[in-house]
mmCIF file of C-alpha atoms in Angstrom:
data_model
loop_
_atom_site.group_PDB
_atom_site.id
_atom_site.type_symbol
_atom_site.label_atom_id
_atom_site.label_comp_id
_atom_site.label_asym_id
_atom_site.label_seq_id
_atom_site.Cartn_x
_atom_site.Cartn_y
_atom_site.Cartn_z
ATOM 1 C CA MET A 8 0.000 0.000 0.000
ATOM 2 C CA PRO A 9 1.224 3.520 -0.744
ATOM 3 C CA GLU A 10 3.288 5.653 1.540
ATOM 4 C CA THR A 11 1.876 9.195 1.476
ATOM 5 C CA ALA A 12 4.318 12.019 0.753
ATOM 6 C CA THR A 13 4.431 14.965 3.107
ATOM 7 C CA ALA A 14 3.510 17.676 0.574
ATOM 8 C CA ILE A 15 -0.248 17.938 -0.011
ATOM 9 C CA THR A 16 -2.093 19.614 -2.874
ATOM 10 C CA PHE A 17 -5.656 20.752 -2.213
ATOM 11 C CA ILE A 18 -8.335 20.706 -4.879
ATOM 12 C CA VAL A 19 -11.308 22.930 -4.070
ATOM 13 C CA LEU A 20 -14.435 22.292 -6.145
ATOM 14 C CA ALA A 21 -16.242 25.608 -6.622
ATOM 15 C CA ALA A 22 -18.210 25.160 -9.857
ATOM 16 C CA GLN A 23 -21.979 25.197 -10.228
ATOM 17 C CA ARG A 24 -24.232 22.707 -11.962
ATOM 18 C CA THR A 25 -24.290 23.386 -15.681
ATOM 19 C CA GLY A 26 -26.872 26.004 -16.547
ATOM 20 C CA VAL A 27 -27.972 26.477 -12.935
ATOM 21 C CA VAL A 28 -27.285 29.495 -10.727
ATOM 22 C CA ASN A 29 -27.603 28.523 -7.085
ATOM 23 C CA PRO A 30 -30.478 30.305 -5.276
ATOM 24 C CA LEU A 31 -28.069 31.416 -2.544
ATOM 25 C CA ALA A 32 -25.934 33.146 -5.181
ATOM 26 C CA THR A 33 -29.024 34.799 -6.627
ATOM 27 C CA ARG A 34 -30.103 36.012 -3.200
ATOM 28 C CA ALA A 35 -26.633 37.459 -2.530
ATOM 29 C CA GLY A 36 -26.355 39.049 -5.972
ATOM 30 C CA VAL A 37 -23.194 37.146 -6.921
ATOM 31 C CA SER A 38 -22.407 34.863 -9.838
ATOM 32 C CA HIS A 39 -21.463 31.765 -7.815
ATOM 33 C CA LYS A 40 -22.535 30.280 -4.516
ATOM 34 C CA CYS A 41 -18.922 30.160 -3.319
ATOM 35 C CA LEU A 42 -18.946 33.981 -3.355
ATOM 36 C CA ALA A 43 -22.112 34.312 -1.282
ATOM 37 C CA PRO A 44 -21.343 35.725 2.184
ATOM 38 C CA ILE A 45 -21.933 33.968 5.468
ATOM 39 C CA ARG A 46 -20.958 35.637 8.740
ATOM 40 C CA GLY A 47 -19.486 38.496 6.702
ATOM 41 C CA LYS A 48 -17.212 36.408 4.450
ATOM 42 C CA ALA A 49 -17.631 34.608 1.142
ATOM 43 C CA LEU A 50 -18.088 30.867 1.619
ATOM 44 C CA ILE A 51 -14.804 30.105 -0.099
ATOM 45 C CA ARG A 52 -12.938 32.435 2.278
ATOM 46 C CA HIS A 53 -13.929 30.262 5.252
ATOM 47 C CA VAL A 54 -12.571 27.204 3.440
ATOM 48 C CA MET A 55 -9.346 28.913 2.360
ATOM 49 C CA GLU A 56 -8.675 30.197 5.864
ATOM 50 C CA THR A 57 -8.638 26.586 7.034
ATOM 51 C CA LEU A 58 -6.604 25.151 4.164
ATOM 52 C CA ILE A 59 -3.747 27.654 4.396
ATOM 53 C CA THR A 60 -3.122 26.608 8.014
ATOM 54 C CA VAL A 61 -2.546 22.931 7.151
ATOM 55 C CA PRO A 62 1.097 21.847 7.578
ATOM 56 C CA ASN A 63 2.946 20.839 4.408
ATOM 57 C CA VAL A 64 0.372 22.223 2.003
ATOM 58 C CA GLU A 65 2.192 22.585 -1.302
ATOM 59 C CA ALA A 66 -0.477 24.123 -3.538
ATOM 60 C CA ILE A 67 -4.180 24.923 -3.718
ATOM 61 C CA ARG A 68 -6.085 24.513 -6.978
ATOM 62 C CA VAL A 69 -9.610 25.864 -7.296
ATOM 63 C CA SER A 70 -11.812 24.271 -9.939
ATOM 64 C CA VAL A 71 -14.465 26.657 -11.266
ATOM 65 C CA GLU A 72 -15.953 27.851 -14.560
ATOM 66 C CA ALA A 73 -13.713 30.167 -16.586
ATOM 67 C CA GLU A 74 -16.181 33.047 -16.371
ATOM 68 C CA ALA A 75 -15.724 33.165 -12.590
ATOM 69 C CA HIS A 76 -11.928 33.322 -12.664
ATOM 70 C CA ALA A 77 -11.551 37.096 -12.679
ATOM 71 C CA GLU A 78 -13.919 37.524 -9.741
ATOM 72 C CA LEU A 79 -12.273 34.763 -7.728
ATOM 73 C CA GLU A 80 -8.723 35.905 -8.431
ATOM 74 C CA ALA A 81 -9.316 38.987 -6.319
ATOM 75 C CA VAL A 82 -10.582 36.845 -3.436
ATOM 76 C CA LEU A 83 -7.857 34.202 -3.601
ATOM 77 C CA ALA A 84 -5.035 36.745 -3.908
ATOM 78 C CA ASP A 85 -5.445 37.419 -0.189
ATOM 79 C CA TYR A 86 -4.240 33.880 0.633
ATOM 80 C CA ALA A 87 -1.377 33.349 -1.807
ATOM 81 C CA ARG A 88 2.178 33.176 -0.465
ATOM 82 C CA PRO A 89 5.518 32.709 -2.214
ATOM 83 C CA ASP A 90 5.580 29.133 -0.909
ATOM 84 C CA LEU A 91 1.880 28.465 -1.603
ATOM 85 C CA PRO A 92 0.676 28.911 -5.188
ATOM 86 C CA ILE A 93 -3.096 29.171 -5.582
ATOM 87 C CA THR A 94 -4.292 28.392 -9.096
ATOM 88 C CA LEU A 95 -7.670 28.618 -10.794
ATOM 89 C CA ILE A 96 -8.438 25.669 -13.074
ATOM 90 C CA GLU A 97 -11.314 25.649 -15.536
ATOM 91 C CA SER A 98 -13.865 23.111 -14.352
ATOM 92 C CA ASP A 99 -15.604 20.414 -16.392
ATOM 93 C CA PRO A 100 -19.342 19.619 -16.245
ATOM 94 C CA ASN A 101 -18.352 16.189 -14.905
ATOM 95 C CA ILE A 102 -17.034 16.370 -11.352
ATOM 96 C CA VAL A 103 -14.405 13.648 -11.780
ATOM 97 C CA GLU A 104 -13.122 15.272 -14.960
ATOM 98 C CA SER A 105 -12.804 18.486 -12.953
ATOM 99 C CA VAL A 106 -10.689 16.675 -10.367
ATOM 100 C CA VAL A 107 -8.513 15.097 -13.070
ATOM 101 C CA LYS A 108 -7.986 18.481 -14.747
ATOM 102 C CA ALA A 109 -7.130 20.114 -11.446
ATOM 103 C CA ALA A 110 -4.684 17.332 -10.599
ATOM 104 C CA GLY A 111 -2.866 17.828 -13.899
ATOM 105 C CA LYS A 112 0.355 15.858 -14.233
ATOM 106 C CA SER A 113 1.057 15.883 -10.522
ATOM 107 C CA GLY A 114 0.980 12.475 -8.868
ATOM 108 C CA GLY A 115 -0.505 13.742 -5.632
ATOM 109 C CA PRO A 116 -1.349 13.164 -2.901
ATOM 110 C CA PHE A 117 -4.470 15.312 -3.118
ATOM 111 C CA VAL A 118 -7.062 16.343 -0.580
ATOM 112 C CA ILE A 119 -10.349 17.365 -2.187
ATOM 113 C CA THR A 120 -13.096 19.461 -0.678
ATOM 114 C CA THR A 121 -15.794 21.896 -1.771
ATOM 115 C CA ALA A 122 -15.958 25.679 -1.624
ATOM 116 C CA ASP A 123 -19.097 25.542 0.521
ATOM 117 C CA ASN A 124 -17.532 23.330 3.222
ATOM 118 C CA VAL A 125 -17.359 26.239 5.674
ATOM 119 C CA LEU A 126 -17.269 24.110 8.855
ATOM 120 C CA LEU A 127 -14.122 22.284 7.729
ATOM 121 C CA THR A 128 -11.323 22.019 10.305
ATOM 122 C CA ARG A 129 -7.586 21.518 10.114
ATOM 123 C CA ASP A 130 -7.934 18.452 12.352
ATOM 124 C CA ALA A 131 -10.308 16.797 9.879
ATOM 125 C CA VAL A 132 -7.830 17.357 7.055
ATOM 126 C CA ALA A 133 -5.055 15.905 9.210
ATOM 127 C CA GLN A 134 -7.088 12.739 9.810
ATOM 128 C CA VAL A 135 -7.605 12.272 6.063
ATOM 129 C CA VAL A 136 -3.921 12.861 5.336
ATOM 130 C CA ASP A 137 -2.959 10.315 7.990
ATOM 131 C CA ALA A 138 -5.347 7.717 6.529
ATOM 132 C CA MET A 139 -3.815 8.224 3.083
ATOM 133 C CA ARG A 140 -0.608 6.655 4.333
ATOM 134 C CA THR A 141 -2.268 3.241 4.090
ATOM 135 C CA ALA A 142 -4.974 3.815 1.477
ATOM 136 C CA ASP A 143 -5.255 4.817 -2.163
ATOM 137 C CA ALA A 144 -8.473 6.729 -1.573
ATOM 138 C CA VAL A 145 -10.073 8.131 1.568
ATOM 139 C CA ILE A 146 -13.577 9.416 2.189
ATOM 140 C CA GLY A 147 -14.508 11.434 5.272
ATOM 141 C CA ILE A 148 -17.830 10.520 6.887
ATOM 142 C CA ALA A 149 -19.755 11.194 10.074
ATOM 143 C CA ARG A 150 -22.204 8.937 11.889
ATOM 144 C CA GLU A 151 -25.832 10.015 11.932
ATOM 145 C CA LYS A 152 -25.841 10.305 15.726
ATOM 146 C CA ASN A 153 -22.882 12.703 15.631
ATOM 147 C CA VAL A 154 -24.383 14.832 12.874
ATOM 148 C CA LYS A 155 -27.646 15.152 14.778
ATOM 149 C CA ALA A 156 -25.716 15.973 17.955
ATOM 150 C CA ALA A 157 -24.027 18.840 16.093
ATOM 151 C CA HIS A 158 -27.387 20.105 14.821
ATOM 152 C CA PRO A 159 -30.697 18.235 14.439
ATOM 153 C CA GLU A 160 -31.402 20.005 11.125
ATOM 154 C CA GLY A 161 -27.902 19.603 9.708
ATOM 155 C CA GLN A 162 -28.629 16.672 7.414
ATOM 156 C CA LYS A 163 -31.762 15.094 5.999
ATOM 157 C CA ASN A 164 -30.284 12.182 4.052
ATOM 158 C CA TYR A 165 -28.087 9.367 5.328
ATOM 159 C CA TYR A 166 -26.640 6.262 3.715
ATOM 160 C CA GLY A 167 -27.964 3.234 5.574
ATOM 161 C CA PHE A 168 -25.544 0.546 6.772
ATOM 162 C CA SER A 169 -26.222 -2.235 9.231
ATOM 163 C CA ASP A 170 -24.082 -0.448 11.825
ATOM 164 C CA GLY A 171 -25.903 2.866 11.424
ATOM 165 C CA GLY A 172 -26.496 5.746 9.051
ATOM 166 C CA ILE A 173 -23.613 7.822 7.757
ATOM 167 C CA ALA A 174 -23.288 11.177 6.010
ATOM 168 C CA ASN A 175 -20.646 12.290 3.546
ATOM 169 C CA CYS A 176 -18.400 15.170 4.685
ATOM 170 C CA ASN A 177 -17.217 16.381 1.260
ATOM 171 C CA LEU A 178 -13.620 15.663 2.211
ATOM 172 C CA TYR A 179 -11.625 13.121 0.214
ATOM 173 C CA GLY A 180 -8.063 11.955 -0.234
ATOM 174 C CA LEU A 181 -6.464 10.540 -3.378
ATOM 175 C CA SER A 182 -2.940 9.280 -2.932
ATOM 176 C CA GLY A 183 -1.909 8.081 -6.381
ATOM 177 C CA PRO A 184 -2.702 6.442 -9.734
ATOM 178 C CA LYS A 185 -4.860 3.653 -8.289
ATOM 179 C CA ALA A 186 -7.111 6.230 -6.667
ATOM 180 C CA PHE A 187 -7.757 7.961 -9.989
ATOM 181 C CA LYS A 188 -8.387 4.631 -11.668
ATOM 182 C CA ALA A 189 -10.983 3.878 -8.994
ATOM 183 C CA ALA A 190 -12.607 7.256 -9.626
ATOM 184 C CA GLU A 191 -13.390 6.239 -13.218
ATOM 185 C CA VAL A 192 -16.663 4.738 -12.006
ATOM 186 C CA PHE A 193 -17.905 8.244 -11.189
ATOM 187 C CA ARG A 194 -17.131 9.771 -14.610
ATOM 188 C CA GLU A 195 -20.746 9.595 -15.782
ATOM 189 C CA GLY A 196 -21.680 12.330 -13.322
ATOM 190 C CA GLY A 197 -24.636 12.563 -10.978
ATOM 191 C CA GLN A 198 -25.071 11.171 -7.499
ATOM 192 C CA PHE A 199 -23.312 7.834 -7.181
ATOM 193 C CA MET A 200 -25.696 6.266 -4.677
ATOM 194 C CA SER A 201 -28.744 7.199 -6.752
ATOM 195 C CA ASN A 202 -27.443 5.635 -9.975
ATOM 196 C CA PRO A 203 -28.187 1.870 -9.929
ATOM 197 C CA GLY A 204 -25.982 1.082 -12.933
ATOM 198 C CA ARG A 205 -22.944 2.781 -11.456
ATOM 199 C CA MET A 206 -23.519 1.169 -8.085
ATOM 200 C CA VAL A 207 -23.805 -2.308 -9.598
ATOM 201 C CA ARG A 208 -20.545 -1.868 -11.491
ATOM 202 C CA ALA A 209 -18.770 -0.665 -8.385
ATOM 203 C CA PHE A 210 -20.162 -2.888 -5.631
ATOM 204 C CA GLY A 211 -21.590 -5.858 -7.510
ATOM 205 C CA LEU A 212 -25.281 -6.773 -7.611
ATOM 206 C CA LEU A 213 -25.298 -9.022 -4.542
ATOM 207 C CA ASN A 214 -23.559 -6.450 -2.383
ATOM 208 C CA ILE A 215 -25.979 -3.761 -3.576
ATOM 209 C CA ILE A 216 -28.874 -5.941 -2.459
ATOM 210 C CA LEU A 217 -27.211 -6.447 0.926
ATOM 211 C CA LEU A 218 -26.480 -2.734 1.241
ATOM 212 C CA LYS A 219 -30.036 -1.753 0.371
ATOM 213 C CA ALA A 220 -31.276 -4.305 2.879
ATOM 214 C CA GLY A 221 -29.071 -2.764 5.566
ATOM 215 C CA MET A 222 -26.955 -5.906 5.882
ATOM 216 C CA LEU A 223 -23.510 -4.453 5.203
ATOM 217 C CA LYS A 224 -21.372 -2.603 7.737
ATOM 218 C CA LEU A 225 -19.550 0.529 6.637
ATOM 219 C CA HIS A 226 -15.944 -0.614 6.729
ATOM 220 C CA PRO A 227 -16.516 -4.050 5.145
ATOM 221 C CA ALA A 228 -18.437 -2.227 2.414
ATOM 222 C CA MET A 229 -15.373 -0.037 1.780
ATOM 223 C CA GLU A 230 -13.279 -3.200 1.472
ATOM 224 C CA VAL A 231 -15.730 -4.641 -1.058
ATOM 225 C CA LEU A 232 -15.684 -1.413 -3.054
ATOM 226 C CA GLY A 233 -11.894 -1.338 -3.001
ATOM 227 C CA GLU A 234 -11.637 -4.920 -4.218
ATOM 228 C CA ARG A 235 -14.036 -4.192 -7.078
ATOM 229 C CA LEU A 236 -12.136 -1.045 -8.095
ATOM 230 C CA GLY A 237 -8.608 -2.335 -7.543
ATOM 231 C CA ALA A 238 -7.697 0.174 -4.860
ATOM 232 C CA THR A 239 -7.529 0.399 -1.092
ATOM 233 C CA ILE A 240 -10.408 2.594 0.070
ATOM 234 C CA LYS A 241 -10.793 3.787 3.625
ATOM 235 C CA ALA A 242 -13.586 5.670 5.400
ATOM 236 C CA VAL A 243 -12.439 8.093 8.076
ATOM 237 C CA GLU A 244 -15.093 8.578 10.755
ATOM 238 C CA PHE A 245 -15.187 12.039 12.264
ATOM 239 C CA GLU A 246 -16.537 12.483 15.773
ATOM 240 C CA ASP A 247 -17.287 16.070 14.805
ATOM 241 C CA GLY A 248 -20.673 15.630 13.131
ATOM 242 C CA ALA A 249 -20.746 19.250 11.949
ATOM 243 C CA LEU A 250 -18.248 18.267 9.261
ATOM 244 C CA ALA A 251 -21.124 16.630 7.370
ATOM 245 C CA ILE A 252 -22.950 19.957 7.059
ATOM 246 C CA ASP A 253 -22.097 22.305 4.215
ATOM 247 C CA VAL A 254 -23.914 25.290 2.712
ATOM 248 C CA ASP A 255 -26.173 23.588 0.198
ATOM 249 C CA ASN A 256 -29.477 25.451 0.556
ATOM 250 C CA GLU A 257 -31.326 27.931 2.768
ATOM 251 C CA ARG A 258 -31.749 25.372 5.563
ATOM 252 C CA THR A 259 -28.098 24.398 5.745
ATOM 253 C CA TYR A 260 -27.040 28.028 5.289
ATOM 254 C CA ALA A 261 -28.948 28.865 8.472
ATOM 255 C CA VAL A 262 -27.426 25.872 10.289
ATOM 256 C CA CYS A 263 -23.861 26.795 9.266
ATOM 257 C CA GLU A 264 -24.469 30.433 10.164
ATOM 258 C CA GLU A 265 -25.482 29.278 13.635
ATOM 259 C CA LEU A 266 -22.565 26.869 14.082
ATOM 260 C CA LEU A 267 -19.714 28.943 12.666
ATOM 261 C CA PRO A 268 -18.995 31.066 15.772
ATOM 262 C CA GLY A 269 -18.363 27.936 17.829
ATOM 263 C CA ARG A 270 -15.985 26.233 15.391
ATOM 264 C CA PRO A 271 -12.295 25.674 16.279
ATOM 265 C CA ALA A 272 -10.091 28.696 15.754
ATOM 266 C CA LYS A 273 -8.079 28.717 12.534
ATOM 267 C CA GLY A 274 -4.326 29.003 12.654
#
């Protein structure tokens, strides 16, 4: 299994769905949701202020439509340092293609998050980086009980496993070529868990039946997925359930606005 290098490149996904302007952007009078303010700062500023504090961060690449580059350059210029290049990469309508474009010819390792992940913490990133030392791909998750403890309205949808519901935290690690090969299954776009064909190819029909019946535990399911995709895949469980809450709509905007003042200090 791979040994993760110390230098990390962040990929921040900031694009919008093709042809759709997010209602939060419309309400704020900005072109992109990542520029909408919360607690006096654009969403992406909250994310950047966390990422720049991570030890051994080598570069930050922001994936977004070309028409947003000029507007975002002014925002991101506040965080650039001589030792920390911040680059805007033109996004692709397909999310995996956007990640591949942002990765470029670099072999990684990469930590991927979204520009609306305003409750992200440096500790969460550190846990993902640590897990990448023994895995090709890492996904950050939180248990339903922990998400609800952080805020009862934080999440509405959970993936059901026999050992409890889990929520995705929009924080991922890719440590090398096998991880990108595994990501090929997502190239068709859309929500992975809602696409039966993609799920069958990844997990296998029998395991999908078991998963839907609530008969698979989380970590064995990750092992099954890894075996099918030819990569070691690990789920990192965060005790901090707020990590599963990002600014997706008016409800989660209000939740994040409430939780932000109590988040760990940056830096």
